[in-house]
PDB file of C-alpha atoms in Angstrom:
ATOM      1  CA  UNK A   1       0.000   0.000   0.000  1.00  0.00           C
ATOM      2  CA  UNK A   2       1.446   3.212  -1.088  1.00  0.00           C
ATOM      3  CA  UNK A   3      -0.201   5.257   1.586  1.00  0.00           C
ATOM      4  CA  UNK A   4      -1.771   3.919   4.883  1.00  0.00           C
ATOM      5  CA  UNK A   5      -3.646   5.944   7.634  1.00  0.00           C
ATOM      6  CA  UNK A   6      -1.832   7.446  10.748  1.00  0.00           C
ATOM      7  CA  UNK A   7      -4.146   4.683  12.845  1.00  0.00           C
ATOM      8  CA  UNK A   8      -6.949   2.446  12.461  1.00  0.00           C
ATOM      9  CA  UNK A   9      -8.922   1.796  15.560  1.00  0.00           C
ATOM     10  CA  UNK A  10     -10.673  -1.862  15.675  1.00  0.00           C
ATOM     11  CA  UNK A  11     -12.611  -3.283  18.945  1.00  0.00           C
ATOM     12  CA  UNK A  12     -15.859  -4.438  19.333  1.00  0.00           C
ATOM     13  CA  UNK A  13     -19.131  -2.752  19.140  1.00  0.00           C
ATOM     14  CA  UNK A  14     -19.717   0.181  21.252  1.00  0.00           C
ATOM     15  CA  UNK A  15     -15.855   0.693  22.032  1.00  0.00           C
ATOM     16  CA  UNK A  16     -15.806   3.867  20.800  1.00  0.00           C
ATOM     17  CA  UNK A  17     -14.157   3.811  18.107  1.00  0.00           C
ATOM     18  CA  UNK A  18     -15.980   6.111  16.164  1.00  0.00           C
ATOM     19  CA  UNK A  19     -16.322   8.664  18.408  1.00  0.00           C
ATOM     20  CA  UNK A  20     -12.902   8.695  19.926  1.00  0.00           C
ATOM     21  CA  UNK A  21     -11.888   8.098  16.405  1.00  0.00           C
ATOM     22  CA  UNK A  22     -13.564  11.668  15.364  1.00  0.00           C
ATOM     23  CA  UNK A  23     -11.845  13.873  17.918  1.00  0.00           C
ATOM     24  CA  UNK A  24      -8.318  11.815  17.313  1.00  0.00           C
ATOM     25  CA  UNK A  25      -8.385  12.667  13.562  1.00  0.00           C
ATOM     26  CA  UNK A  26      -9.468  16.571  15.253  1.00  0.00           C
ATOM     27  CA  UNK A  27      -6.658  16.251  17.246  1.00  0.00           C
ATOM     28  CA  UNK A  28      -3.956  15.060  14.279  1.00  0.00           C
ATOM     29  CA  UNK A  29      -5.369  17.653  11.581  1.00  0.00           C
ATOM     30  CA  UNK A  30      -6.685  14.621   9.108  1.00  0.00           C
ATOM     31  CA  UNK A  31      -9.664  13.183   8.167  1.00  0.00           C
ATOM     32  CA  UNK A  32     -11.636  10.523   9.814  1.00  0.00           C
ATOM     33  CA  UNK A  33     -12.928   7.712   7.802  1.00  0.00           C
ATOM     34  CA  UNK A  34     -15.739   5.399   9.236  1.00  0.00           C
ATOM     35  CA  UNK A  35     -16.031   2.108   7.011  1.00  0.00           C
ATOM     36  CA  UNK A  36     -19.369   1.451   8.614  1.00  0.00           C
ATOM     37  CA  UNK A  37     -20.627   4.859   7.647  1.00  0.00           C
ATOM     38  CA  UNK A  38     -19.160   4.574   4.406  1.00  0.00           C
ATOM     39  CA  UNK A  39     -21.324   1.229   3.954  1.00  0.00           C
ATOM     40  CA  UNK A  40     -24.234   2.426   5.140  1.00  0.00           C
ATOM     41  CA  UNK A  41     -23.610   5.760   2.385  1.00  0.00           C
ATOM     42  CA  UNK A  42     -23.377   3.465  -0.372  1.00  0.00           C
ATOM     43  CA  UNK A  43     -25.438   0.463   0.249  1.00  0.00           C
ATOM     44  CA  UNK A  44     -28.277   1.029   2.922  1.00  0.00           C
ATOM     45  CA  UNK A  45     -28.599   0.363   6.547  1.00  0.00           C
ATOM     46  CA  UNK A  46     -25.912  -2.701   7.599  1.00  0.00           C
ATOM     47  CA  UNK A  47     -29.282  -4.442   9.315  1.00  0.00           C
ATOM     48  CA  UNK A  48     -30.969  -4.289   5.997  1.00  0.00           C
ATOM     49  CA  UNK A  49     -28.182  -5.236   3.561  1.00  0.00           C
ATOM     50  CA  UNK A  50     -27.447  -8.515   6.579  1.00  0.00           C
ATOM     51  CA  UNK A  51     -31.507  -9.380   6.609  1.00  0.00           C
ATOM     52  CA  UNK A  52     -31.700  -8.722   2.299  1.00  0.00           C
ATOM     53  CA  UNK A  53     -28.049 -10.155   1.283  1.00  0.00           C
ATOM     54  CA  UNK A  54     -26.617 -12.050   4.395  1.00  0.00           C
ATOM     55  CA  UNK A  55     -23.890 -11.931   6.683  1.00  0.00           C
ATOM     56  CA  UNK A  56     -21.472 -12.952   4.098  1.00  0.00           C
ATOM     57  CA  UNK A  57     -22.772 -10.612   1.366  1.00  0.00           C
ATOM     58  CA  UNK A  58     -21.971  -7.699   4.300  1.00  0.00           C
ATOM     59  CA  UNK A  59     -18.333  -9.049   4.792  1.00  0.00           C
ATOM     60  CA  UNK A  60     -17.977  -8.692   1.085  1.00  0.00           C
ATOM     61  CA  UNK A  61     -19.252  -4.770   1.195  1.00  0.00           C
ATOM     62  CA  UNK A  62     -16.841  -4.336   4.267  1.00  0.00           C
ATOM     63  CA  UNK A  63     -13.882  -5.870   2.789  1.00  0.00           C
ATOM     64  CA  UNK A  64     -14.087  -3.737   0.134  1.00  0.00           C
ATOM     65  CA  UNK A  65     -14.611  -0.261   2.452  1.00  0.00           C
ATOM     66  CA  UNK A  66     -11.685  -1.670   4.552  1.00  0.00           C
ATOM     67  CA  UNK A  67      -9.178  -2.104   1.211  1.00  0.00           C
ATOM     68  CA  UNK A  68     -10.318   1.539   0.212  1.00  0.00           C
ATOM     69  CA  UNK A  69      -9.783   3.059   3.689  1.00  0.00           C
ATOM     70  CA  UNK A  70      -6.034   1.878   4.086  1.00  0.00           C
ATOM     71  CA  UNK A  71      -4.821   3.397   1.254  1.00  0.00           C
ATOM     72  CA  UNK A  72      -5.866   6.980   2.604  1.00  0.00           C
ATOM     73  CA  UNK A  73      -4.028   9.276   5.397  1.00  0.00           C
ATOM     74  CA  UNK A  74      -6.716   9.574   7.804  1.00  0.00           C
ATOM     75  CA  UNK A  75      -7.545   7.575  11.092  1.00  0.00           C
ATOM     76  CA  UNK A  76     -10.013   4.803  10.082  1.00  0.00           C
ATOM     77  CA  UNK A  77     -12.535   3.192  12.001  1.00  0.00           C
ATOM     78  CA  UNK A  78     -13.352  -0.445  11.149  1.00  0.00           C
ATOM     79  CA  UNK A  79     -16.674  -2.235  12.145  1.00  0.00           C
ATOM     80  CA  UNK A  80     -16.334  -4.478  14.799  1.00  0.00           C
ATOM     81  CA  UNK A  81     -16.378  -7.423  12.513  1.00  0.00           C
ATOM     82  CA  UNK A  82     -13.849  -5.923  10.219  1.00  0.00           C
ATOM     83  CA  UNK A  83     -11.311  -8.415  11.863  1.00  0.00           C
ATOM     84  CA  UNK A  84     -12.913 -11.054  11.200  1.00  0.00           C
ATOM     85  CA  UNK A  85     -10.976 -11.224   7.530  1.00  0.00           C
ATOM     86  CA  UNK A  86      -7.704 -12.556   7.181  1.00  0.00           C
ATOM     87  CA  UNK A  87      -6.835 -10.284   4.622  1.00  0.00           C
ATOM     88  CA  UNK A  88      -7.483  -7.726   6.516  1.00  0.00           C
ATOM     89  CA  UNK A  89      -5.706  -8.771   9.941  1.00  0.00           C
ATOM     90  CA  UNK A  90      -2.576  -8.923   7.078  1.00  0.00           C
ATOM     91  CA  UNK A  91      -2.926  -5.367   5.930  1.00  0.00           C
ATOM     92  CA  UNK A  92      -3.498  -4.442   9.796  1.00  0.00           C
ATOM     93  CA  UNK A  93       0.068  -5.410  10.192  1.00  0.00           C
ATOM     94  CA  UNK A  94       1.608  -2.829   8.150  1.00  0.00           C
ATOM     95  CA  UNK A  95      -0.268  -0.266  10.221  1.00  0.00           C
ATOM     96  CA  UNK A  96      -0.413   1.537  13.644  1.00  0.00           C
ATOM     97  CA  UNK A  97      -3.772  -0.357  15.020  1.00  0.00           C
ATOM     98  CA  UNK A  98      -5.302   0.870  18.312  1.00  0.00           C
ATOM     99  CA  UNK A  99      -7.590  -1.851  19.680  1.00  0.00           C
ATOM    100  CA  UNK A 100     -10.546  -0.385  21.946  1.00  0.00           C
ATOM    101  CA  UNK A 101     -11.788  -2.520  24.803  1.00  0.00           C
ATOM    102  CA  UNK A 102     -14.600  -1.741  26.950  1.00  0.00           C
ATOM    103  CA  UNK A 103     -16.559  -3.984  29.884  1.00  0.00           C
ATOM    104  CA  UNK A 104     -20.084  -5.372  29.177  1.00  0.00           C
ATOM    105  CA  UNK A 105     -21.326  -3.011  31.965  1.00  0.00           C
ATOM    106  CA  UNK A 106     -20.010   0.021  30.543  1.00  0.00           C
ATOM    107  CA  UNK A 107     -21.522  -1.152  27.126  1.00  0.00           C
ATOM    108  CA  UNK A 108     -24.981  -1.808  27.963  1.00  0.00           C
ATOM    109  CA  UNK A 109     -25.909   1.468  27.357  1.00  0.00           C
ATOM    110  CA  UNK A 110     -24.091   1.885  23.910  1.00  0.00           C
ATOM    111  CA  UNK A 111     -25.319  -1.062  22.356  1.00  0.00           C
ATOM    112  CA  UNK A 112     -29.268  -0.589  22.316  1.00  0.00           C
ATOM    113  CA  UNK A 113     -31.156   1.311  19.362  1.00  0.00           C
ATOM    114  CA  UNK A 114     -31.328  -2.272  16.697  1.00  0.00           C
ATOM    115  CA  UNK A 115     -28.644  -1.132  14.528  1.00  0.00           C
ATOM    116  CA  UNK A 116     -26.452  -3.565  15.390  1.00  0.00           C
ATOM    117  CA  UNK A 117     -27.929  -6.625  13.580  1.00  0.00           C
ATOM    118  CA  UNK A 118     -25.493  -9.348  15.631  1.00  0.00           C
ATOM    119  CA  UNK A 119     -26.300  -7.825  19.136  1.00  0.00           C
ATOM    120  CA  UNK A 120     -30.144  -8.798  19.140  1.00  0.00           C
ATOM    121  CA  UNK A 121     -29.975 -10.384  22.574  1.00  0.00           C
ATOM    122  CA  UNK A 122     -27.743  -7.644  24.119  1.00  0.00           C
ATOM    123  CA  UNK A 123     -24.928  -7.552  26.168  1.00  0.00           C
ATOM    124  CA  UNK A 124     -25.394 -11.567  26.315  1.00  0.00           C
ATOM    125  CA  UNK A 125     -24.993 -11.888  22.888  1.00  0.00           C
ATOM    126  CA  UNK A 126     -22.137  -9.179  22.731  1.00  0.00           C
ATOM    127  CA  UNK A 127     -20.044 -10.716  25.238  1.00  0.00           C
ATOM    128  CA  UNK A 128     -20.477 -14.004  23.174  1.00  0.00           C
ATOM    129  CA  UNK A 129     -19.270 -11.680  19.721  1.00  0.00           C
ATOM    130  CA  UNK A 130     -16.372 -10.631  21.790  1.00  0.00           C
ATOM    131  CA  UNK A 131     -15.321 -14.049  23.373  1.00  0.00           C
ATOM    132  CA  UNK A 132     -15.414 -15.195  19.690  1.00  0.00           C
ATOM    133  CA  UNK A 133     -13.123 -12.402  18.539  1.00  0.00           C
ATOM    134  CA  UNK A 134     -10.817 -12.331  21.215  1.00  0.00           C
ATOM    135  CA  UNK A 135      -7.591 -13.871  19.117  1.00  0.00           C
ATOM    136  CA  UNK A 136      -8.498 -12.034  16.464  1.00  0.00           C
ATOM    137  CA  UNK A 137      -8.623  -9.011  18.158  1.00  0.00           C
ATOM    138  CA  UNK A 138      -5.239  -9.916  19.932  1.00  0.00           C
ATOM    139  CA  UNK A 139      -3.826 -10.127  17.018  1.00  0.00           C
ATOM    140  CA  UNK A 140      -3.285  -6.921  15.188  1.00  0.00           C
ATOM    141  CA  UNK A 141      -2.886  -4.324  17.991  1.00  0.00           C
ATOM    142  CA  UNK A 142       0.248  -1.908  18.431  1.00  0.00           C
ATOM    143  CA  UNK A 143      -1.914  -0.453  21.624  1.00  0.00           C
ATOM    144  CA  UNK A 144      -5.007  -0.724  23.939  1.00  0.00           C
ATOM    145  CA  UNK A 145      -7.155   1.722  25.316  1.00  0.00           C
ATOM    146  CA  UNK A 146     -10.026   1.067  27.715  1.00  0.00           C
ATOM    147  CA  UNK A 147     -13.095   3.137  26.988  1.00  0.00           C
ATOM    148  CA  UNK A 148     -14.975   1.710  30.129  1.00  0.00           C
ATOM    149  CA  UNK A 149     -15.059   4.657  32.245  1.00  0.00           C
ATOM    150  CA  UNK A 150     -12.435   7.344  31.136  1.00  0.00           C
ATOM    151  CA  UNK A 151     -14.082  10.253  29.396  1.00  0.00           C
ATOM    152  CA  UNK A 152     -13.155   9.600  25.949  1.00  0.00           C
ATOM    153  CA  UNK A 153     -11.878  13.296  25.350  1.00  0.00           C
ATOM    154  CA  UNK A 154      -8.603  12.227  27.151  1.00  0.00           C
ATOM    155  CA  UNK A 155      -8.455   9.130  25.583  1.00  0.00           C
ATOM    156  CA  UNK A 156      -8.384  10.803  22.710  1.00  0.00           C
ATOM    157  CA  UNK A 157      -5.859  13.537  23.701  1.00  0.00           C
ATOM    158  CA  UNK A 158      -3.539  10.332  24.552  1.00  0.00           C
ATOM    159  CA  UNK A 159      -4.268   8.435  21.154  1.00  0.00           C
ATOM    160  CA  UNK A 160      -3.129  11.502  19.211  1.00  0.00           C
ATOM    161  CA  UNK A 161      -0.093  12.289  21.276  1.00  0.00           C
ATOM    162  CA  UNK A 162       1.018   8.377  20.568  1.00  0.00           C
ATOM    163  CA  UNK A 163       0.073   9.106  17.007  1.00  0.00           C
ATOM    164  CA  UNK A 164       2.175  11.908  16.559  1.00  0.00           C
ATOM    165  CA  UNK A 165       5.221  10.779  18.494  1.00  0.00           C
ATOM    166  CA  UNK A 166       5.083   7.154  16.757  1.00  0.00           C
ATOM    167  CA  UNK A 167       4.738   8.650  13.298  1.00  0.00           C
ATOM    168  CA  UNK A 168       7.501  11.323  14.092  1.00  0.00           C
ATOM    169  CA  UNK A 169       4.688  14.346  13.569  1.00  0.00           C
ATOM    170  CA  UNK A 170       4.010  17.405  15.753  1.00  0.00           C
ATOM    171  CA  UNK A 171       0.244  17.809  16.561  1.00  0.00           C
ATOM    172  CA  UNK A 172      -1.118  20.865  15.604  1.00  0.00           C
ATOM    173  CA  UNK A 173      -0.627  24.065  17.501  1.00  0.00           C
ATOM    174  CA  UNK A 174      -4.613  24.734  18.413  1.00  0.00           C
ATOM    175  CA  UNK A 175      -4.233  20.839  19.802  1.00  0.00           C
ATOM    176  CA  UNK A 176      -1.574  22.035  21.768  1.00  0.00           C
ATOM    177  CA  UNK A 177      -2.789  25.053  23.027  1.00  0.00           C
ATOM    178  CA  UNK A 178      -6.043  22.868  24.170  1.00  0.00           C
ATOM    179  CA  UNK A 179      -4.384  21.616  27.307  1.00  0.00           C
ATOM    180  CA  UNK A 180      -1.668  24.382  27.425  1.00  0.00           C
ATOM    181  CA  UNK A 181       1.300  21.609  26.515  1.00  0.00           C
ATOM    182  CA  UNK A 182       1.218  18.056  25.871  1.00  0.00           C
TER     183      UNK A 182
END
């Protein structure tokens, strides 16, 4: 890949990594790329296109948003499931990967609404997605952040200082005036 991003966040659903994504990308001065989002923008609702076309079908649409969103200098955000894809977990490995982890308490909340079409039975049937995962999710990470009870604005803050020192890049000066020095 010629160009990848400055970091792709992965963890299961309701991590965060969207919105802590959002404000690191703020933080860095680049844009923020959602693969979920960019799914739903092209193809429909991901609990439509999995009830219509399948898991399988989905995996296909997400490969494809993953393989697009690697090549760009942003910080990306892949679905939960995103992992799941060998090819993927390869391309991971060539990139600064900051895996999200938050506890099934803390989740409850985040995880209601029926967007999710794999969490029907709730935190139940998340902790059984994220038992599933768990090599996979082992096994692409430079870092971990817990999103469990830290507010996410200085999770964030820390991300993007890793970021920047990791990539050899100074953050922006309205980043640094934020907390006065970082």
């Amino acid at each position: 890949m010629a160009t990848t991003p400055l970091v792709t966040f992965i963890g299961a659903p309701g991590s965060g990594k969207t919105r802590i994504g959002k404000r690191v990308a703020r933080h860095l001065g680049v844009p923020f790329i959602d693969t979920d989002k960019r799914i739903v923008a092209e193809h429909g609702p991901i609990a439509d296109i999995f009830e219509r076309f399948g898991e399988p079908h989905f995996r296909r649409l997400e490969r494809e948003a993953v393989v697009a969103a690697l090549r760009e200098p942003a910080v990306v955000s892949l679905g939960g499931g995103a992992i799941i894809s060998a090819d993927t977990r390869a391309d991971l490995a060539k990139t600064r990967v900051v895996r999200l982890v938050v506890s099934a308490e803390a989740v409850a909340s985040r995880i209601t609404g029926g967007k999710r079409p794999l969490l029907g039975a709730g935190v139940e049937a998340w902790k059984a997605l994220v038992e599933q995962r768990q090599p996979l999710y082992d096994s692409v990470p430079s870092r971990i952040w817990d999103t469990s009870s830290r507010p996410i604005d200085h999770i964030a803050e820390e991300i993007a200082e890793w970021v920047a020192a990791d990539a050899g890049i100074s953050l922006p000066t309205s980043v640094v005036t934020e907390r006065g020095s970082l």
